């Protein structure tokens, strides 16, 4: 029998970790912050374009290796160690940015590789920690705390720092945000230390599956839904990667006239809050199809706003560019939320692990290649890439009509959207 004080202690600690982690995740985002810093401090556009694809590939490797690595010790302590290591890597990066020349900046993709592996293992460890230490009702509550609390705190930090402490035209402002994110990641690691397993949920066996074995199984041939799921996720990469693309492309076309880094981070938080509000209002009637249509619609709207921003004068840029980032972030959040929900709608067989690994590998590898292409296109000083994003988002909107029409709240996947909807920033886990 688990005592009430023990359960309350776990929830308070998990809430502190979740909010701190959400803040750190946005202020140190590999998809936006590191490429932006790379360009701002004089790194090459090619090196900046490599950062996020490298992270994505390394993150996939970390996810696959996680079951073996996490079996060595307490998962909560392992997660605390992983977050500490991530904070340390970012701290070394922050010091290197300010002290070393451009050669260091062009090597940031190697830093992204290390962060990707650590982040992949940490993502699985975090799921296991929350599953083993929280009651069912608390798991849904913790996702709301993380999504809302993290976005509100990130917004507050960026607004206060931008208003009173940061010079939007100064490069030091970018590194200052990075150090705040590092501090938040360290706080998240410390918050995990009081958490103890409650034994309230069924134990989930850790069974690792090799990538080659999962690819050889080819579940897309056995289960038609897997093929449709993968096609949709790949088509929606233009939505998932929208925030990264528009932030880099806007900076390439307009420089600091468009956005400072703290503006981008703040507006991404606003986009996350926008999706949270939409989900809260529609959660009892929402379907996977409806959520995807919403995500694609937001992607189309962000592309249209970006094209309008490219054609108007400088005075309109701050407002329009802010609208672009907000809409893109909300669309990315909605897209990522459907991934876990759609997956768990059909799972429940003996080969679930093989299916999940297969889908992770296919989406992860594809996202790496697509991310590299988007990264290169984002640095072109023309509006042609934005037209491409509009066409891709429009086709995603058309394709979304084929998604399942099941009401999420009436399926076994209903609680999972609550659990996963906040984890959209630069990752591909479900």
mmCIF file with all atom_site columns, C-alpha atoms in Angstrom, residues 250-372:
data_model
loop_
_atom_site.group_PDB
_atom_site.id
_atom_site.type_symbol
_atom_site.label_atom_id
_atom_site.label_alt_id
_atom_site.label_comp_id
_atom_site.label_asym_id
_atom_site.label_entity_id
_atom_site.label_seq_id
_atom_site.pdbx_PDB_ins_code
_atom_site.Cartn_x
_atom_site.Cartn_y
_atom_site.Cartn_z
_atom_site.occupancy
_atom_site.B_iso_or_equiv
_atom_site.pdbx_formal_charge
_atom_site.auth_seq_id
_atom_site.auth_comp_id
_atom_site.auth_asym_id
_atom_site.auth_atom_id
_atom_site.pdbx_PDB_model_num
ATOM 1   C CA . UNK A 1 250 ? 13.033  34.748 -41.510 1.00 0.00 ? 250 UNK A CA 1
ATOM 2   C CA . UNK A 1 251 ? 16.430  35.538 -40.001 1.00 0.00 ? 251 UNK A CA 1
ATOM 3   C CA . UNK A 1 252 ? 18.098  34.820 -43.366 1.00 0.00 ? 252 UNK A CA 1
ATOM 4   C CA . UNK A 1 253 ? 15.807  37.149 -45.297 1.00 0.00 ? 253 UNK A CA 1
ATOM 5   C CA . UNK A 1 254 ? 15.386  39.925 -42.765 1.00 0.00 ? 254 UNK A CA 1
ATOM 6   C CA . UNK A 1 255 ? 18.076  39.484 -40.101 1.00 0.00 ? 255 UNK A CA 1
ATOM 7   C CA . UNK A 1 256 ? 17.376  41.147 -36.747 1.00 0.00 ? 256 UNK A CA 1
ATOM 8   C CA . UNK A 1 257 ? 14.632  43.213 -38.386 1.00 0.00 ? 257 UNK A CA 1
ATOM 9   C CA . UNK A 1 258 ? 12.468  40.114 -38.235 1.00 0.00 ? 258 UNK A CA 1
ATOM 10  C CA . UNK A 1 259 ? 13.012  38.443 -34.862 1.00 0.00 ? 259 UNK A CA 1
ATOM 11  C CA . UNK A 1 260 ? 15.465  38.261 -32.008 1.00 0.00 ? 260 UNK A CA 1
ATOM 12  C CA . UNK A 1 261 ? 15.933  34.806 -30.524 1.00 0.00 ? 261 UNK A CA 1
ATOM 13  C CA . UNK A 1 262 ? 13.978  35.596 -27.359 1.00 0.00 ? 262 UNK A CA 1
ATOM 14  C CA . UNK A 1 263 ? 11.041  36.701 -29.529 1.00 0.00 ? 263 UNK A CA 1
ATOM 15  C CA . UNK A 1 264 ? 11.066  33.352 -31.329 1.00 0.00 ? 264 UNK A CA 1
ATOM 16  C CA . UNK A 1 265 ? 11.180  31.384 -28.071 1.00 0.00 ? 265 UNK A CA 1
ATOM 17  C CA . UNK A 1 266 ? 8.385   33.471 -26.562 1.00 0.00 ? 266 UNK A CA 1
ATOM 18  C CA . UNK A 1 267 ? 6.176   33.110 -29.617 1.00 0.00 ? 267 UNK A CA 1
ATOM 19  C CA . UNK A 1 268 ? 6.768   29.357 -29.699 1.00 0.00 ? 268 UNK A CA 1
ATOM 20  C CA . UNK A 1 269 ? 5.489   29.244 -26.123 1.00 0.00 ? 269 UNK A CA 1
ATOM 21  C CA . UNK A 1 270 ? 2.433   31.223 -27.230 1.00 0.00 ? 270 UNK A CA 1
ATOM 22  C CA . UNK A 1 271 ? 1.864   28.685 -30.013 1.00 0.00 ? 271 UNK A CA 1
ATOM 23  C CA . UNK A 1 272 ? 2.030   25.851 -27.491 1.00 0.00 ? 272 UNK A CA 1
ATOM 24  C CA . UNK A 1 273 ? -0.510  27.631 -25.289 1.00 0.00 ? 273 UNK A CA 1
ATOM 25  C CA . UNK A 1 274 ? -2.735  28.179 -28.326 1.00 0.00 ? 274 UNK A CA 1
ATOM 26  C CA . UNK A 1 275 ? -2.780  24.468 -29.069 1.00 0.00 ? 275 UNK A CA 1
ATOM 27  C CA . UNK A 1 276 ? -3.372  23.634 -25.400 1.00 0.00 ? 276 UNK A CA 1
ATOM 28  C CA . UNK A 1 277 ? -6.400  25.954 -25.412 1.00 0.00 ? 277 UNK A CA 1
ATOM 29  C CA . UNK A 1 278 ? -7.732  24.399 -28.631 1.00 0.00 ? 278 UNK A CA 1
ATOM 30  C CA . UNK A 1 279 ? -7.284  20.920 -27.225 1.00 0.00 ? 279 UNK A CA 1
ATOM 31  C CA . UNK A 1 280 ? -8.947  21.781 -23.909 1.00 0.00 ? 280 UNK A CA 1
ATOM 32  C CA . UNK A 1 281 ? -12.007 23.170 -25.694 1.00 0.00 ? 281 UNK A CA 1
ATOM 33  C CA . UNK A 1 282 ? -12.380 20.275 -28.138 1.00 0.00 ? 282 UNK A CA 1
ATOM 34  C CA . UNK A 1 283 ? -10.965 17.246 -26.331 1.00 0.00 ? 283 UNK A CA 1
ATOM 35  C CA . UNK A 1 284 ? -14.318 15.465 -25.877 1.00 0.00 ? 284 UNK A CA 1
ATOM 36  C CA . UNK A 1 285 ? -15.238 15.834 -29.561 1.00 0.00 ? 285 UNK A CA 1
ATOM 37  C CA . UNK A 1 286 ? -11.794 15.728 -31.171 1.00 0.00 ? 286 UNK A CA 1
ATOM 38  C CA . UNK A 1 287 ? -10.811 13.052 -33.669 1.00 0.00 ? 287 UNK A CA 1
ATOM 39  C CA . UNK A 1 288 ? -7.404  12.188 -35.099 1.00 0.00 ? 288 UNK A CA 1
ATOM 40  C CA . UNK A 1 289 ? -8.623  13.424 -38.468 1.00 0.00 ? 289 UNK A CA 1
ATOM 41  C CA . UNK A 1 290 ? -9.845  16.686 -36.982 1.00 0.00 ? 290 UNK A CA 1
ATOM 42  C CA . UNK A 1 291 ? -6.576  17.246 -35.125 1.00 0.00 ? 291 UNK A CA 1
ATOM 43  C CA . UNK A 1 292 ? -4.553  16.646 -38.287 1.00 0.00 ? 292 UNK A CA 1
ATOM 44  C CA . UNK A 1 293 ? -6.807  18.951 -40.310 1.00 0.00 ? 293 UNK A CA 1
ATOM 45  C CA . UNK A 1 294 ? -6.274  21.610 -37.650 1.00 0.00 ? 294 UNK A CA 1
ATOM 46  C CA . UNK A 1 295 ? -2.494  21.106 -37.723 1.00 0.00 ? 295 UNK A CA 1
ATOM 47  C CA . UNK A 1 296 ? -2.345  21.296 -41.510 1.00 0.00 ? 296 UNK A CA 1
ATOM 48  C CA . UNK A 1 297 ? -4.601  24.350 -41.528 1.00 0.00 ? 297 UNK A CA 1
ATOM 49  C CA . UNK A 1 298 ? -2.248  26.077 -39.109 1.00 0.00 ? 298 UNK A CA 1
ATOM 50  C CA . UNK A 1 299 ? 0.675   25.087 -41.346 1.00 0.00 ? 299 UNK A CA 1
ATOM 51  C CA . UNK A 1 300 ? -1.015  26.593 -44.402 1.00 0.00 ? 300 UNK A CA 1
ATOM 52  C CA . UNK A 1 301 ? -1.835  29.764 -42.446 1.00 0.00 ? 301 UNK A CA 1
ATOM 53  C CA . UNK A 1 302 ? 1.773   30.139 -41.252 1.00 0.00 ? 302 UNK A CA 1
ATOM 54  C CA . UNK A 1 303 ? 3.087   29.759 -44.816 1.00 0.00 ? 303 UNK A CA 1
ATOM 55  C CA . UNK A 1 304 ? 0.641   32.366 -46.132 1.00 0.00 ? 304 UNK A CA 1
ATOM 56  C CA . UNK A 1 305 ? 1.604   34.766 -43.336 1.00 0.00 ? 305 UNK A CA 1
ATOM 57  C CA . UNK A 1 306 ? 5.298   34.205 -44.153 1.00 0.00 ? 306 UNK A CA 1
ATOM 58  C CA . UNK A 1 307 ? 4.709   35.009 -47.819 1.00 0.00 ? 307 UNK A CA 1
ATOM 59  C CA . UNK A 1 308 ? 2.857   38.190 -46.872 1.00 0.00 ? 308 UNK A CA 1
ATOM 60  C CA . UNK A 1 309 ? 5.722   39.156 -44.542 1.00 0.00 ? 309 UNK A CA 1
ATOM 61  C CA . UNK A 1 310 ? 8.197   38.679 -47.389 1.00 0.00 ? 310 UNK A CA 1
ATOM 62  C CA . UNK A 1 311 ? 6.282   41.085 -49.614 1.00 0.00 ? 311 UNK A CA 1
ATOM 63  C CA . UNK A 1 312 ? 5.603   43.931 -47.149 1.00 0.00 ? 312 UNK A CA 1
ATOM 64  C CA . UNK A 1 313 ? 7.794   46.645 -45.706 1.00 0.00 ? 313 UNK A CA 1
ATOM 65  C CA . UNK A 1 314 ? 10.051  46.367 -42.683 1.00 0.00 ? 314 UNK A CA 1
ATOM 66  C CA . UNK A 1 315 ? 7.579   47.931 -40.245 1.00 0.00 ? 315 UNK A CA 1
ATOM 67  C CA . UNK A 1 316 ? 5.158   45.018 -40.664 1.00 0.00 ? 316 UNK A CA 1
ATOM 68  C CA . UNK A 1 317 ? 7.799   42.347 -40.069 1.00 0.00 ? 317 UNK A CA 1
ATOM 69  C CA . UNK A 1 318 ? 7.710   42.010 -36.254 1.00 0.00 ? 318 UNK A CA 1
ATOM 70  C CA . UNK A 1 319 ? 3.945   41.417 -36.136 1.00 0.00 ? 319 UNK A CA 1
ATOM 71  C CA . UNK A 1 320 ? 3.739   39.145 -39.173 1.00 0.00 ? 320 UNK A CA 1
ATOM 72  C CA . UNK A 1 321 ? 6.863   37.159 -38.283 1.00 0.00 ? 321 UNK A CA 1
ATOM 73  C CA . UNK A 1 322 ? 5.482   36.666 -34.789 1.00 0.00 ? 322 UNK A CA 1
ATOM 74  C CA . UNK A 1 323 ? 2.243   35.368 -36.266 1.00 0.00 ? 323 UNK A CA 1
ATOM 75  C CA . UNK A 1 324 ? 4.183   32.944 -38.478 1.00 0.00 ? 324 UNK A CA 1
ATOM 76  C CA . UNK A 1 325 ? 6.119   31.437 -35.555 1.00 0.00 ? 325 UNK A CA 1
ATOM 77  C CA . UNK A 1 326 ? 3.002   31.222 -33.352 1.00 0.00 ? 326 UNK A CA 1
ATOM 78  C CA . UNK A 1 327 ? 0.938   29.417 -35.988 1.00 0.00 ? 327 UNK A CA 1
ATOM 79  C CA . UNK A 1 328 ? 3.820   27.107 -36.918 1.00 0.00 ? 328 UNK A CA 1
ATOM 80  C CA . UNK A 1 329 ? 4.416   26.153 -33.264 1.00 0.00 ? 329 UNK A CA 1
ATOM 81  C CA . UNK A 1 330 ? 0.724   25.416 -32.697 1.00 0.00 ? 330 UNK A CA 1
ATOM 82  C CA . UNK A 1 331 ? 0.617   23.299 -35.855 1.00 0.00 ? 331 UNK A CA 1
ATOM 83  C CA . UNK A 1 332 ? 3.705   21.382 -34.798 1.00 0.00 ? 332 UNK A CA 1
ATOM 84  C CA . UNK A 1 333 ? 2.215   20.689 -31.377 1.00 0.00 ? 333 UNK A CA 1
ATOM 85  C CA . UNK A 1 334 ? -1.014  19.391 -32.906 1.00 0.00 ? 334 UNK A CA 1
ATOM 86  C CA . UNK A 1 335 ? 0.869   17.150 -35.359 1.00 0.00 ? 335 UNK A CA 1
ATOM 87  C CA . UNK A 1 336 ? 3.084   15.603 -32.699 1.00 0.00 ? 336 UNK A CA 1
ATOM 88  C CA . UNK A 1 337 ? 0.094   14.937 -30.480 1.00 0.00 ? 337 UNK A CA 1
ATOM 89  C CA . UNK A 1 338 ? -1.586  12.773 -33.094 1.00 0.00 ? 338 UNK A CA 1
ATOM 90  C CA . UNK A 1 339 ? 1.485   10.562 -33.404 1.00 0.00 ? 339 UNK A CA 1
ATOM 91  C CA . UNK A 1 340 ? 1.118   8.799  -30.062 1.00 0.00 ? 340 UNK A CA 1
ATOM 92  C CA . UNK A 1 341 ? -2.678  8.832  -30.214 1.00 0.00 ? 341 UNK A CA 1
ATOM 93  C CA . UNK A 1 342 ? -2.894  7.213  -33.642 1.00 0.00 ? 342 UNK A CA 1
ATOM 94  C CA . UNK A 1 343 ? -0.235  4.670  -32.714 1.00 0.00 ? 343 UNK A CA 1
ATOM 95  C CA . UNK A 1 344 ? -1.958  3.519  -29.533 1.00 0.00 ? 344 UNK A CA 1
ATOM 96  C CA . UNK A 1 345 ? -5.348  3.429  -31.218 1.00 0.00 ? 345 UNK A CA 1
ATOM 97  C CA . UNK A 1 346 ? -4.278  0.239  -32.994 1.00 0.00 ? 346 UNK A CA 1
ATOM 98  C CA . UNK A 1 347 ? -1.692  -1.282 -30.664 1.00 0.00 ? 347 UNK A CA 1
ATOM 99  C CA . UNK A 1 348 ? -2.451  -4.210 -28.382 1.00 0.00 ? 348 UNK A CA 1
ATOM 100 C CA . UNK A 1 349 ? -0.720  -7.152 -30.054 1.00 0.00 ? 349 UNK A CA 1
ATOM 101 C CA . UNK A 1 350 ? 2.308   -9.249 -29.231 1.00 0.00 ? 350 UNK A CA 1
ATOM 102 C CA . UNK A 1 351 ? 4.442   -7.469 -31.816 1.00 0.00 ? 351 UNK A CA 1
ATOM 103 C CA . UNK A 1 352 ? 3.732   -3.939 -30.586 1.00 0.00 ? 352 UNK A CA 1
ATOM 104 C CA . UNK A 1 353 ? 7.381   -3.244 -29.798 1.00 0.00 ? 353 UNK A CA 1
ATOM 105 C CA . UNK A 1 354 ? 8.460   -4.231 -33.306 1.00 0.00 ? 354 UNK A CA 1
ATOM 106 C CA . UNK A 1 355 ? 5.803   -1.952 -34.808 1.00 0.00 ? 355 UNK A CA 1
ATOM 107 C CA . UNK A 1 356 ? 6.874   0.997  -32.642 1.00 0.00 ? 356 UNK A CA 1
ATOM 108 C CA . UNK A 1 357 ? 10.574  0.529  -33.436 1.00 0.00 ? 357 UNK A CA 1
ATOM 109 C CA . UNK A 1 358 ? 9.820   0.162  -37.153 1.00 0.00 ? 358 UNK A CA 1
ATOM 110 C CA . UNK A 1 359 ? 7.798   3.374  -37.194 1.00 0.00 ? 359 UNK A CA 1
ATOM 111 C CA . UNK A 1 360 ? 10.426  5.228  -35.159 1.00 0.00 ? 360 UNK A CA 1
ATOM 112 C CA . UNK A 1 361 ? 13.160  4.163  -37.553 1.00 0.00 ? 361 UNK A CA 1
ATOM 113 C CA . UNK A 1 362 ? 11.241  5.062  -40.716 1.00 0.00 ? 362 UNK A CA 1
ATOM 114 C CA . UNK A 1 363 ? 10.036  8.443  -39.428 1.00 0.00 ? 363 UNK A CA 1
ATOM 115 C CA . UNK A 1 364 ? 13.383  9.225  -37.787 1.00 0.00 ? 364 UNK A CA 1
ATOM 116 C CA . UNK A 1 365 ? 15.464  8.484  -40.874 1.00 0.00 ? 365 UNK A CA 1
ATOM 117 C CA . UNK A 1 366 ? 13.050  10.351 -43.132 1.00 0.00 ? 366 UNK A CA 1
ATOM 118 C CA . UNK A 1 367 ? 12.940  13.323 -40.753 1.00 0.00 ? 367 UNK A CA 1
ATOM 119 C CA . UNK A 1 368 ? 16.739  13.443 -40.764 1.00 0.00 ? 368 UNK A CA 1
ATOM 120 C CA . UNK A 1 369 ? 16.842  13.728 -44.557 1.00 0.00 ? 369 UNK A CA 1
ATOM 121 C CA . UNK A 1 370 ? 13.904  16.124 -44.778 1.00 0.00 ? 370 UNK A CA 1
ATOM 122 C CA . UNK A 1 371 ? 15.321  18.245 -41.957 1.00 0.00 ? 371 UNK A CA 1
ATOM 123 C CA . UNK A 1 372 ? 18.613  18.555 -43.830 1.00 0.00 ? 372 UNK A CA 1
#
